[in-house]
Coordinates of C-alpha atoms and ligand atoms in Angstrom, one line a residue:
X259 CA 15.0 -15.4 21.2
X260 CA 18.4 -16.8 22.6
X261 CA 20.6 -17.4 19.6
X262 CA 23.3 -19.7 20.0
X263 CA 26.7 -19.6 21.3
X264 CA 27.8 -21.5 18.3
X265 CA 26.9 -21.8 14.8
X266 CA 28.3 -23.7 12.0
X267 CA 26.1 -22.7 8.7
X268 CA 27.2 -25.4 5.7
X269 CA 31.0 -25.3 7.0
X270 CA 32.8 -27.4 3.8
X271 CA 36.7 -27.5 4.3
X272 CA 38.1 -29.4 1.4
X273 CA 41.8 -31.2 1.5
X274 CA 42.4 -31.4 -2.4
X275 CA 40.3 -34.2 -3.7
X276 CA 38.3 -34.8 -0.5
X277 CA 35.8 -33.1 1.1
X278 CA 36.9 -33.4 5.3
X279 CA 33.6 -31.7 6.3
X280 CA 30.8 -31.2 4.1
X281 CA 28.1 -28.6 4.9
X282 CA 28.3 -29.0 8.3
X283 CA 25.1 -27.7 10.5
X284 CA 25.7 -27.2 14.1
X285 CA 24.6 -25.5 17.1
X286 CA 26.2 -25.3 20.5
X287 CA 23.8 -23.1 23.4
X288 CA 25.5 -21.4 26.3
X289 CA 26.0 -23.3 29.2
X290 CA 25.9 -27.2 27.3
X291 CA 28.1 -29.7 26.7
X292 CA 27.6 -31.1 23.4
X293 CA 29.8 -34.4 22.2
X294 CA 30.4 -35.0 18.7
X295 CA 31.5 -38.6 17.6
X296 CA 32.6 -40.6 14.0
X297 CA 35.0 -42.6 12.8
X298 CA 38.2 -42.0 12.7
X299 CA 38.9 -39.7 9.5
X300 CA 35.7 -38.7 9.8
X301 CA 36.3 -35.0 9.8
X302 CA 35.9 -33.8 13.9
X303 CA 39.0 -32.4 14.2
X304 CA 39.1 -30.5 11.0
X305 CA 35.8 -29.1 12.3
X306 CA 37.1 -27.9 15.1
X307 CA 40.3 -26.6 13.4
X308 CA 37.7 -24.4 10.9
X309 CA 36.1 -23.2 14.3
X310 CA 39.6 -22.1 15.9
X311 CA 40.5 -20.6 12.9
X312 CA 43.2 -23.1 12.2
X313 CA 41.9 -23.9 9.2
X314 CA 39.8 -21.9 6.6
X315 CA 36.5 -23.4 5.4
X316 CA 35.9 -23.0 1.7
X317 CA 32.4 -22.7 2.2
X318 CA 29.7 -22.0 4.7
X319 CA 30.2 -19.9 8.1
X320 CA 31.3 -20.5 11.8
X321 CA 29.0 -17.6 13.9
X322 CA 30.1 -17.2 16.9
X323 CA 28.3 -15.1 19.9
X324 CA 25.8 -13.8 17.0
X325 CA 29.4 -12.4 14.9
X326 CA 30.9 -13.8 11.8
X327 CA 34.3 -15.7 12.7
X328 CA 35.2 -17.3 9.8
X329 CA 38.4 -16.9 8.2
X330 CA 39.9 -15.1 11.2
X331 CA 43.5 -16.1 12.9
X332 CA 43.4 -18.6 15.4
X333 CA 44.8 -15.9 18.0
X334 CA 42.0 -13.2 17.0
X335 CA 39.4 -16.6 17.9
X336 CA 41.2 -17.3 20.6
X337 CA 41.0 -13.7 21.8
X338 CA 37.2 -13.7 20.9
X339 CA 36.9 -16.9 23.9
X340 CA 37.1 -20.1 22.3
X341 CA 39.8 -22.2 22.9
X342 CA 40.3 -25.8 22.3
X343 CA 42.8 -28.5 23.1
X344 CA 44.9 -30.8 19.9
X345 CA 44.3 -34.0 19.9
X346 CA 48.6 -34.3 20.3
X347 CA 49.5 -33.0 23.6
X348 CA 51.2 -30.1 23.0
X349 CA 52.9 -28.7 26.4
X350 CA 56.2 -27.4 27.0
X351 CA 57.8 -30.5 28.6
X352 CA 61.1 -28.4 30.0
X353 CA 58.4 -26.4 32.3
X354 CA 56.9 -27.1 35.3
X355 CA 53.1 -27.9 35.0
X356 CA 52.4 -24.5 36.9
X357 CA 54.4 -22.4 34.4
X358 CA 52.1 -23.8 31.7
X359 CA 49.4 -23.0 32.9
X360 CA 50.7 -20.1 33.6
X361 CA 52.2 -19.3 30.1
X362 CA 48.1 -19.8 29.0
X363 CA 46.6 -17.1 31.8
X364 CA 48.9 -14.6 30.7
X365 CA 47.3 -14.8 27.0
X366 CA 45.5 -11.5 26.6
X367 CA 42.2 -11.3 26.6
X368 CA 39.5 -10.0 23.8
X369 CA 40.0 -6.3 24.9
X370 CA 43.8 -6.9 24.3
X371 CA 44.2 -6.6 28.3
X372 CA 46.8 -9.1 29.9
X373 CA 47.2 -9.9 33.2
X374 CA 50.1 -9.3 36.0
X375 CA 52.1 -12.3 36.6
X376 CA 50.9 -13.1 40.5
X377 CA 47.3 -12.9 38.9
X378 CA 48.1 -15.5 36.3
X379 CA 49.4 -17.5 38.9
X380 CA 46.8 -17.4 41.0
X381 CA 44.5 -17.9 38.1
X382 CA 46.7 -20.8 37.3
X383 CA 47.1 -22.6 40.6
X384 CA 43.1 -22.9 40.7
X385 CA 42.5 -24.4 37.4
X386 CA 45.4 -27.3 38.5
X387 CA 43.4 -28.1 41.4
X388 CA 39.8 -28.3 39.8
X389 CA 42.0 -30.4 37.0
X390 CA 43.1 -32.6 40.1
X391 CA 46.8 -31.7 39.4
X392 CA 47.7 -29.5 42.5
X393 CA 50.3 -32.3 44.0
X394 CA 51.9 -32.3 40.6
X395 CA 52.4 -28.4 40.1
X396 CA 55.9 -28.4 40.7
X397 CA 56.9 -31.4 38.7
X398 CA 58.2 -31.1 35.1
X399 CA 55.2 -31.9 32.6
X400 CA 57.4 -33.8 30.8
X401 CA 57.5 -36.4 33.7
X402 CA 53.4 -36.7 33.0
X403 CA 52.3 -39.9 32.6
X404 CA 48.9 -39.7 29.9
X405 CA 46.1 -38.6 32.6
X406 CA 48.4 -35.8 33.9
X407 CA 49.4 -34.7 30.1
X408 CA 45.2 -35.1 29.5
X409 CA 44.5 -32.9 32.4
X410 CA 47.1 -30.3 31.7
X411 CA 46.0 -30.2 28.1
X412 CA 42.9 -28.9 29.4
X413 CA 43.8 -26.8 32.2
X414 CA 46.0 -24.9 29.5
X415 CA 43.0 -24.4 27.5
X416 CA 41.0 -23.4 30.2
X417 CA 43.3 -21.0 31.7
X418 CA 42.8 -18.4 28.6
X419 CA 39.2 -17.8 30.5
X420 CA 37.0 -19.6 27.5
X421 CA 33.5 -19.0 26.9
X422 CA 34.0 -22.0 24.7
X423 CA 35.9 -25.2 25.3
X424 CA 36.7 -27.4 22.3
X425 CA 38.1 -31.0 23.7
X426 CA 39.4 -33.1 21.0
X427 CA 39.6 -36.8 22.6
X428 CA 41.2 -35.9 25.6
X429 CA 40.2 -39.0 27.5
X430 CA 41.8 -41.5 24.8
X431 CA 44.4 -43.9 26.4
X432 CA 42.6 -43.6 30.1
X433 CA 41.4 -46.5 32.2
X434 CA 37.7 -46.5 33.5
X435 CA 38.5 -44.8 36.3
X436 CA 40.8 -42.2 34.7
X437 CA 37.4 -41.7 32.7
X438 CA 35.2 -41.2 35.0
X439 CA 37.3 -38.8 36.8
X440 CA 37.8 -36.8 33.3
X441 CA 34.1 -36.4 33.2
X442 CA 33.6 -35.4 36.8
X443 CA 36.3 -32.7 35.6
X444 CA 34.7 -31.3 32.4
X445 CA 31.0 -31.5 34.7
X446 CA 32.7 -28.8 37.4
X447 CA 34.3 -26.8 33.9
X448 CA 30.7 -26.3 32.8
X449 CA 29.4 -25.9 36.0
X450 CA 31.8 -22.6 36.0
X451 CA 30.1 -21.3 33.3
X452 CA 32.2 -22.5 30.2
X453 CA 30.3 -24.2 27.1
X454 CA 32.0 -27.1 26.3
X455 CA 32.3 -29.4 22.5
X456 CA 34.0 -32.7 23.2
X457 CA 35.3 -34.9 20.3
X458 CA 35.8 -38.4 21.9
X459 CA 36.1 -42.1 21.0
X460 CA 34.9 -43.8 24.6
X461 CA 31.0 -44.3 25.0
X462 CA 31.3 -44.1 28.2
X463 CA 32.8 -40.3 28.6
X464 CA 29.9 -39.5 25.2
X465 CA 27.1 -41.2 26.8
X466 CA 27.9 -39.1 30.5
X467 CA 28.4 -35.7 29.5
X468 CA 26.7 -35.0 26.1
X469 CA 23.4 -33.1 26.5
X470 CA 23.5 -33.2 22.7
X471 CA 25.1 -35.5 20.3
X472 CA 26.1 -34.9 16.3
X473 CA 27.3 -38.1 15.0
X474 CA 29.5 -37.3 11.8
X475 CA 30.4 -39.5 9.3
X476 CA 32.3 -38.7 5.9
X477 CA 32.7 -34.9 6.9
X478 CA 28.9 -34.7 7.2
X479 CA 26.1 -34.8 10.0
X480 CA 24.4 -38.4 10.1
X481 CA 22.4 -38.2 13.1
X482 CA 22.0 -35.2 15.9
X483 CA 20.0 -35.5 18.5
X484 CA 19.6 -34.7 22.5
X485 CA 19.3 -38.0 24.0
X486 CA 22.9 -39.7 23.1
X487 CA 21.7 -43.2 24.1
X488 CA 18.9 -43.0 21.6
X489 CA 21.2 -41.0 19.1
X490 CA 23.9 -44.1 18.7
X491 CA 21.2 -46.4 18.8
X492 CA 19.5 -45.3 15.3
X493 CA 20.1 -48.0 12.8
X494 CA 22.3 -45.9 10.1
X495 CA 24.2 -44.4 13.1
X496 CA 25.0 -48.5 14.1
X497 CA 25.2 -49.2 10.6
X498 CA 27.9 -46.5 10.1
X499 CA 30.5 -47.0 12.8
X500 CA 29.1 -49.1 15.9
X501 CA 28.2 -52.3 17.1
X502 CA 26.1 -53.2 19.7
X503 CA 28.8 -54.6 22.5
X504 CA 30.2 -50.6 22.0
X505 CA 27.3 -48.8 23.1
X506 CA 27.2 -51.5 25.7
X507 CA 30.6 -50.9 27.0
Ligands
ATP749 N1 46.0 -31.1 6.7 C1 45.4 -32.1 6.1 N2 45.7 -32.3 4.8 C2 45.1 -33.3 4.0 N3 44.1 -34.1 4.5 C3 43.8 -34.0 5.8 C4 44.4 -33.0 6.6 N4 43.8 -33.1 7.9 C5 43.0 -34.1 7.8 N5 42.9 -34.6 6.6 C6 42.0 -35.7 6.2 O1 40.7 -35.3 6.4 C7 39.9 -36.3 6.9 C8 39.3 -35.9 8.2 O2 40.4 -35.9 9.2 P1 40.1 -35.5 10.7 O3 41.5 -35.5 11.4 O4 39.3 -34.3 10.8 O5 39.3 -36.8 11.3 P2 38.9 -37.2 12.7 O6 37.4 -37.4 12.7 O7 39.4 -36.1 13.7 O8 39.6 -38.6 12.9 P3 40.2 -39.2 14.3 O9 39.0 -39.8 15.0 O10 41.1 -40.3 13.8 O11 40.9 -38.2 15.1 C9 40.8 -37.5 6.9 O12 40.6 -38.3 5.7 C10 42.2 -37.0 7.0 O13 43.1 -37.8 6.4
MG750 MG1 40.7 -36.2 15.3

């Protein structure tokens, strides 16, 4: 009866010679946070570029709230609720951290409506504190050391008001702690009601927050599953990118 937020039916993007993802199958449900992990190369961000409508899949479909999304502009995606973060920080450094957050509420929304400035800002100020950035509001976000650039990638994502949260490694060069905290963040997202994908490298972050894990491997799904600890554990999964002292760590 409930039909997914997100479906990827055979999604195939080719670069040339080489197939980057290869009939890829994938379901995301309202309300879960679903991790997706490979090696590096291994096609995740080019799936999540075919979602956003940066790239165009040569095959297969992305469905998206029950409607056909593939092929359309990343803005028309963006419009539709999904938004996702790159995988290089991409903020304007010459603004303050509130302007660009700011800059990302006063997108308009799927019914082409925008809001007033004091609303964005409001908006705006609200996501920086559930990011943990409030003290650093006013500071230029080019003075960001990684965790604030991390956190302000994602409160610029979230402040287009996603139904769907695409996070591409945005815990890579964080301490343990740093982790942690990045999880706690993305926990309190979801909790709000935003479905959330996260690419990411650190076991630690996969192995807290995924309630459903695809393990990809040469642009196609090697192992899926809803228990992440027994998901890595599967002997091709090891075979194909981990070793023991990772799932460990
Ligand atoms: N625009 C492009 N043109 C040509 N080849 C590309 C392009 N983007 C990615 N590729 C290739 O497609 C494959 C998948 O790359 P992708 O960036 O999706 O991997 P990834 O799983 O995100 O890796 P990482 O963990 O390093 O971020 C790689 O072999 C990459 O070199
Ligand atoms: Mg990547």
């Amino acid at each position: 009866m409930n039909s997914p937020l997100l479906k990827l039916d055979c999604v195939t993007k080719r670069f040339r010679g080489l197939t980057a993802v290869d009939r890829v199958n994938m379901t995301v449900d309202e309300g879960q946070i679903v991790g997706i992990v490979g090696p590096n190369g291994s096609g995740k961000t080019t799936t999540f570029a075919c979602v956003s409508g940066f790239l165009r899949p040569e095959e297969g479909r992305v469905i998206f709230q029950g409607k056909d999304i593939t092929g359309l502009q990343p803005y028309q995606i963006a419009r539709l609720g999904i938004s996702r973060t790159f995988q290089i920080v991409q903020s304007f450094e010459e603004l303050t951290v509130l302007d660009n957050v700011v800059l990302g509420a006063l997108k308009p929304d799927e019914a082409n409506h925008s809001i007033s400035i004091a609303e964005a800002r409001n908006r705006a100020a609200e996501i920086i504190d559930l990011v943990g950035l409030a003290s650093d509001a006013r500071k230029l976000s080019g003075s960001l050391g990684i965790p604030g650039r991390k956190r302000l990638e994602i409160a610029r994502a979230l402040a287009t008001r996603p139904k769907l949260l695409l996070l591409d490694e945005v815990m890579a060069g964080l301490r343990p702690v740093e982790v942690d905290q990045a999880v706690e963040i993305i926990k309190k997202i979801r909790d709000r009601g935003v479905t959330i994908v996260v690419v990411e490298h650190l076991m630690r972050a996969v192995l807290a927050l995924s309630e459903k894990l695809y393990v990809i491997h040469h642009g196609a799904v090697l192992a899926q599953g809803i228990d992440p600890r027994e998901v890595l554990g599967r002997p091709e999964v090891v075979d194909a990118y981990f070793g023991k002292a990772t799932l460990d760590a």
